Short mmCIF file of C-alpha atoms in Angstrom, two decimals:
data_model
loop_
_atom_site.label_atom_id
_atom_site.label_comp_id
_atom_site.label_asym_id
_atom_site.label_seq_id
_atom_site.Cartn_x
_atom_site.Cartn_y
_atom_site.Cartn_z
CA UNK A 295 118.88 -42.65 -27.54
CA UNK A 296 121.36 -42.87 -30.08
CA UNK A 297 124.48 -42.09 -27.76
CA UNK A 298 123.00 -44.80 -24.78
CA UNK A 299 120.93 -47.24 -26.83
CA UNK A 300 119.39 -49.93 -25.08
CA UNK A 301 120.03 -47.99 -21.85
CA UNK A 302 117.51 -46.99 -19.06
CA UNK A 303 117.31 -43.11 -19.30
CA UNK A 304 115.10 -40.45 -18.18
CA UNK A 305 113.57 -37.93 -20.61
CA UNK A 306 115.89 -35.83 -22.01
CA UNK A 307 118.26 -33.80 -24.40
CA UNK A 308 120.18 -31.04 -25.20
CA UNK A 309 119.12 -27.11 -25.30
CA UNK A 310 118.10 -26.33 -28.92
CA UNK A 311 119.21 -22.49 -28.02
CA UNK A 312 121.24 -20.72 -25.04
CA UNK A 313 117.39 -19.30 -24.51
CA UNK A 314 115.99 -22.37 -23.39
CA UNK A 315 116.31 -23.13 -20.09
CA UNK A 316 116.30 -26.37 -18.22
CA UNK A 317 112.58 -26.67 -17.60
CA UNK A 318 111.44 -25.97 -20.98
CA UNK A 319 114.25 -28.23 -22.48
CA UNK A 320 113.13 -31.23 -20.36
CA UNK A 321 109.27 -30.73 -21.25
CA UNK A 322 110.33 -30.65 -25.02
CA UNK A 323 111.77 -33.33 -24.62
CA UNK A 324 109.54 -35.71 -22.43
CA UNK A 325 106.93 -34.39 -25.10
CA UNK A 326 109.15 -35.39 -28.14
CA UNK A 327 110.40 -38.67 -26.41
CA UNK A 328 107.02 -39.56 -24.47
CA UNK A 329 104.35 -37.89 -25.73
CA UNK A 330 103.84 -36.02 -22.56
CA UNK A 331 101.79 -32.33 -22.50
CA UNK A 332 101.49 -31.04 -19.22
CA UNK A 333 98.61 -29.13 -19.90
CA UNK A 334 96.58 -32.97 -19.95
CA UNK A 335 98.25 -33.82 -16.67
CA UNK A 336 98.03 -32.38 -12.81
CA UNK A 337 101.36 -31.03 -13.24
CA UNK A 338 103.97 -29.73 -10.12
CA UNK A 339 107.49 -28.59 -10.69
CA UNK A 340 109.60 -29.13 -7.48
CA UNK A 341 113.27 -28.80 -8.03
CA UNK A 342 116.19 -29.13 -10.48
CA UNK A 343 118.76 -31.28 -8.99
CA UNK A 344 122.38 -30.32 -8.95
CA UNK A 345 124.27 -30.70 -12.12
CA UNK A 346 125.31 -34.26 -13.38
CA UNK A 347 128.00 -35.41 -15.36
CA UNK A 348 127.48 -38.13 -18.54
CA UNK A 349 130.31 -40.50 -19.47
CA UNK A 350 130.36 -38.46 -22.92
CA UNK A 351 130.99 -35.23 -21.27
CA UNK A 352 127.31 -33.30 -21.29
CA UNK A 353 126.10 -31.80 -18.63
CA UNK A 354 122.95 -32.66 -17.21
CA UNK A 355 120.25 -30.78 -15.22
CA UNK A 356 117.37 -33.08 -13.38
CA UNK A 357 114.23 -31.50 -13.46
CA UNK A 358 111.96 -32.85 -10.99
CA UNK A 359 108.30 -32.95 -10.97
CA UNK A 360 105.30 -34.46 -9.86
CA UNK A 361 102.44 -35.98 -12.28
CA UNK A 362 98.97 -37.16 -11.82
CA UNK A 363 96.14 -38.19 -13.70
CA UNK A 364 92.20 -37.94 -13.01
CA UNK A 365 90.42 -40.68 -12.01
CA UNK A 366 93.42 -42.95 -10.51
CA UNK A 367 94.64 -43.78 -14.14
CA UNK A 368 98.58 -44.41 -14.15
CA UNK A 369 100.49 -41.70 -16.29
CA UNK A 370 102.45 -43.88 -17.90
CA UNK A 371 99.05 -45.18 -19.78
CA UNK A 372 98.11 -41.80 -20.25
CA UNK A 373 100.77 -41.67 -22.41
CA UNK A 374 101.45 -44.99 -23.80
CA UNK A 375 99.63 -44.03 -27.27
CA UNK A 376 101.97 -41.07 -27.53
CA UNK A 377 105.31 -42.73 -27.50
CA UNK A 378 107.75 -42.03 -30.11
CA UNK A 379 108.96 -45.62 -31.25
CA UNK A 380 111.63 -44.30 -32.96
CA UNK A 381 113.47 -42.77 -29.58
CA UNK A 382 111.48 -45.11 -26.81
CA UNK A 383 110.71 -48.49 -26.65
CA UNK A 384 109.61 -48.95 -23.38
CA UNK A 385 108.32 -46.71 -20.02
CA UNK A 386 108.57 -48.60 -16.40
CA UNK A 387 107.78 -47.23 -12.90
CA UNK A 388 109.35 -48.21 -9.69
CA UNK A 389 108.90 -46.68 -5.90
CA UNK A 390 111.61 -43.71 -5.29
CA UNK A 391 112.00 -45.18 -2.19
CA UNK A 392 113.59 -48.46 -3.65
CA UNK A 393 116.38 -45.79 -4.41
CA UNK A 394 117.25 -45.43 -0.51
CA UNK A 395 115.49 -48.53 0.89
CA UNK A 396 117.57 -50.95 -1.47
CA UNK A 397 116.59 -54.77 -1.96
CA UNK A 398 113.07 -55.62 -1.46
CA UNK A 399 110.74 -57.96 -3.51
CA UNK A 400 110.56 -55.41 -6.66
CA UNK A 401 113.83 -54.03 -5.94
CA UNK A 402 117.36 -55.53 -6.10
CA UNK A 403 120.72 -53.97 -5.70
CA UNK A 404 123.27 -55.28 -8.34
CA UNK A 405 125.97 -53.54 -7.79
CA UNK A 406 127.34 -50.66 -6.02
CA UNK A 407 131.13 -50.92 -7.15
CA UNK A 408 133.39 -47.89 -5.81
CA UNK A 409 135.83 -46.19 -7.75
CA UNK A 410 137.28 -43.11 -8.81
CA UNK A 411 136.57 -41.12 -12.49
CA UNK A 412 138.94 -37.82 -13.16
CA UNK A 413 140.06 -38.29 -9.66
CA UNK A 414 136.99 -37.76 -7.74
CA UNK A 415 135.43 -40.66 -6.04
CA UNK A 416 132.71 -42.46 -8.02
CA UNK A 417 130.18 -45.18 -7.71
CA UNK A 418 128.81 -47.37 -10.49
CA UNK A 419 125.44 -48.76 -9.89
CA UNK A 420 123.40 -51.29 -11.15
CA UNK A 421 119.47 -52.04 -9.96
CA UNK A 422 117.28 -54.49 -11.02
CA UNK A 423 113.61 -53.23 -11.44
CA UNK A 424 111.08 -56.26 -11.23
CA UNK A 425 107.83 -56.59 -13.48
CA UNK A 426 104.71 -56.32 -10.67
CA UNK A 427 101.68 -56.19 -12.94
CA UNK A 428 101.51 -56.69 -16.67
CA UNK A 429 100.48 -53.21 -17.01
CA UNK A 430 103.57 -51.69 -15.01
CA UNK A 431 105.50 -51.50 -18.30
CA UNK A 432 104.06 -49.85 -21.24
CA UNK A 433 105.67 -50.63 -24.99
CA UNK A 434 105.35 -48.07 -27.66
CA UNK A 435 105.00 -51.14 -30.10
CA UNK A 436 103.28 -54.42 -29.99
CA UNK A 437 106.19 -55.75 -31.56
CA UNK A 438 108.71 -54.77 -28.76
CA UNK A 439 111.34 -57.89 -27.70
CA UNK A 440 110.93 -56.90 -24.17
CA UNK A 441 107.22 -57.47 -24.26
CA UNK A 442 107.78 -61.03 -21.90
CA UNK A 443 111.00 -59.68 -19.90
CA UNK A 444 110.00 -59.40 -16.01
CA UNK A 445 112.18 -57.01 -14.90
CA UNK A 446 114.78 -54.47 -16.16
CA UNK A 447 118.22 -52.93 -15.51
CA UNK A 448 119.05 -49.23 -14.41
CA UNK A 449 122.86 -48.20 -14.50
CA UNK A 450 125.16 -45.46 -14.70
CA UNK A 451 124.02 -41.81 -14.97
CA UNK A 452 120.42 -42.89 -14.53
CA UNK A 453 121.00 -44.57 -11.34
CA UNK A 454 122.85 -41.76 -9.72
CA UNK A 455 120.47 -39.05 -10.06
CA UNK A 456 116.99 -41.61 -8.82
CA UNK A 457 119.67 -41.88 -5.83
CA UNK A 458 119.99 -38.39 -5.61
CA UNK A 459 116.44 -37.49 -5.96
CA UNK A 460 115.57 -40.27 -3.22
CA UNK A 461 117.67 -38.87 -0.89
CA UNK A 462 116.75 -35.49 -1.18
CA UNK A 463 113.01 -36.71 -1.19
CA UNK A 464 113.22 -39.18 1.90
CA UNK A 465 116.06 -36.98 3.58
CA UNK A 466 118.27 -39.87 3.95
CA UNK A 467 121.14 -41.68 2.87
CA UNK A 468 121.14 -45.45 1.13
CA UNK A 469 121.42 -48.26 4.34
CA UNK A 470 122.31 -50.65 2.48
CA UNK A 471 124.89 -50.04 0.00
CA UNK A 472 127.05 -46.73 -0.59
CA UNK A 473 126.73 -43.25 -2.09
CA UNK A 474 129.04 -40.16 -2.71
CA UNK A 475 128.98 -37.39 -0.32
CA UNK A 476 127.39 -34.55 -2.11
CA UNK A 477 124.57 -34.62 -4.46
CA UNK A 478 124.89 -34.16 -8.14
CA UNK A 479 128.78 -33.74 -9.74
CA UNK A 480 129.32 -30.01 -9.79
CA UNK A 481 132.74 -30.67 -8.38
CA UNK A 482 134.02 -32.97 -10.54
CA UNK A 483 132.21 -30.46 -13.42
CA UNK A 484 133.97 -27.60 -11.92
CA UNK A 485 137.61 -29.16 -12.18
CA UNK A 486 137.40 -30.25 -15.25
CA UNK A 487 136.53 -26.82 -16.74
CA UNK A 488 139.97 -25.29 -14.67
CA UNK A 489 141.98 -28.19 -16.26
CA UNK A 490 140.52 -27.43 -19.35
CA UNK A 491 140.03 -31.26 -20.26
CA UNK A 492 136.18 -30.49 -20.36
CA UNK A 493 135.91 -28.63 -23.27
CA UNK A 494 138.48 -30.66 -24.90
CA UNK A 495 136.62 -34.15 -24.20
CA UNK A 496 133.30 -32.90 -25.60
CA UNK A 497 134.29 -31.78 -29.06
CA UNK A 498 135.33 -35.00 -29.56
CA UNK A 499 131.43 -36.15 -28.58
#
């Protein structure tokens, strides 16, 4: 992404028209970004998530969904040939539950720093995803410098909404480190559209 380069992200992107809903701009997207066509995949839509906040002011909507592939192969190989080099360089996998459960031997919590952004309480988070198998991580080019790295970092925006989605999934707060009360950051959202300092932030994005 050019705004988050280098970052950990989920598929995703803004709304080419006020038309296009969430759903269809997140499959444009993962299709664009990924390569992936849910009409080659067992496909299940289960949710959007509430609405999330990035540090450059755009809203974002999680769209959640399930994905399988016939004969036990991994969707993220399904897809590996379809990768856009120019927007991903790599795809990685790790158990939701890692998102509730915390440390564990493919799984480490970082940080989970409290603070406070616009006033409303706020947690930045850091996990450490570790490399299992060789084929856990899938490059969209042989030449990729993170071809021999064994594990990778998830942070900010990311990290709150596979926390999110893991305790909505597993109906249960993190054990071992904290989160924020409510799901998602519609409240924060809504107060900065009555102080007007939304709209003014993101034309400067």
């Amino acid at each position: 992404m050019r705004t988050f380069a280098g970052h950990t992200a989920f598929p995703g992107g803004r709304c080419d028209s006020p038309e296009e809903g969430p759903w269809e701009t997140a499959l444009r997207e993962a299709k664009e970004e990924i390569g992936f066509d849910p009409t080659k995949f067992h496909f299940e839509r289960l949710c959007m998530l509430p609405c999330f906040l990035s540090r450059n002011h755009l809203v974002v909507r999680p769209c959640v969904c399930v994905v399988s592939c016939d004969g036990g192969t991994s969707p993220l190989q399904a897809i590996s040939s379809q990768m856009n080099p120019s927007e991903v360089e790599l795809t990685y996998s790790t158990k939701l539950r890692n998102f509730v459960d915390g440390k564990s031997r493919e799984f480490d919590v970082l940080c989970a720093h409290d603070g406070y952004w616009e006033g409303y309480r706020w947690i930045y988070y850091e996990f450490e995803v570790f490399r299992q198998k060789y084929d856990d991580w899938v490059f969209s080019s042989r030449d990729s410098q993170l071809i021999n790295e064994q594990s990778n970092i998830t942070s900010g925006l990311t990290s709150h909404i596979a926390v999110d989605c893991a305790r909505i999934a597993f109906d249960q707060k993190p054990g071992t480190f904290p989160s924020l009360d409510q799901l998602g950051f519609e409240n924060l959202i809504r107060q900065l559209l009555i102080d007007n300092s939304f709209h003014q932030k993101s034309k400067k994005n």
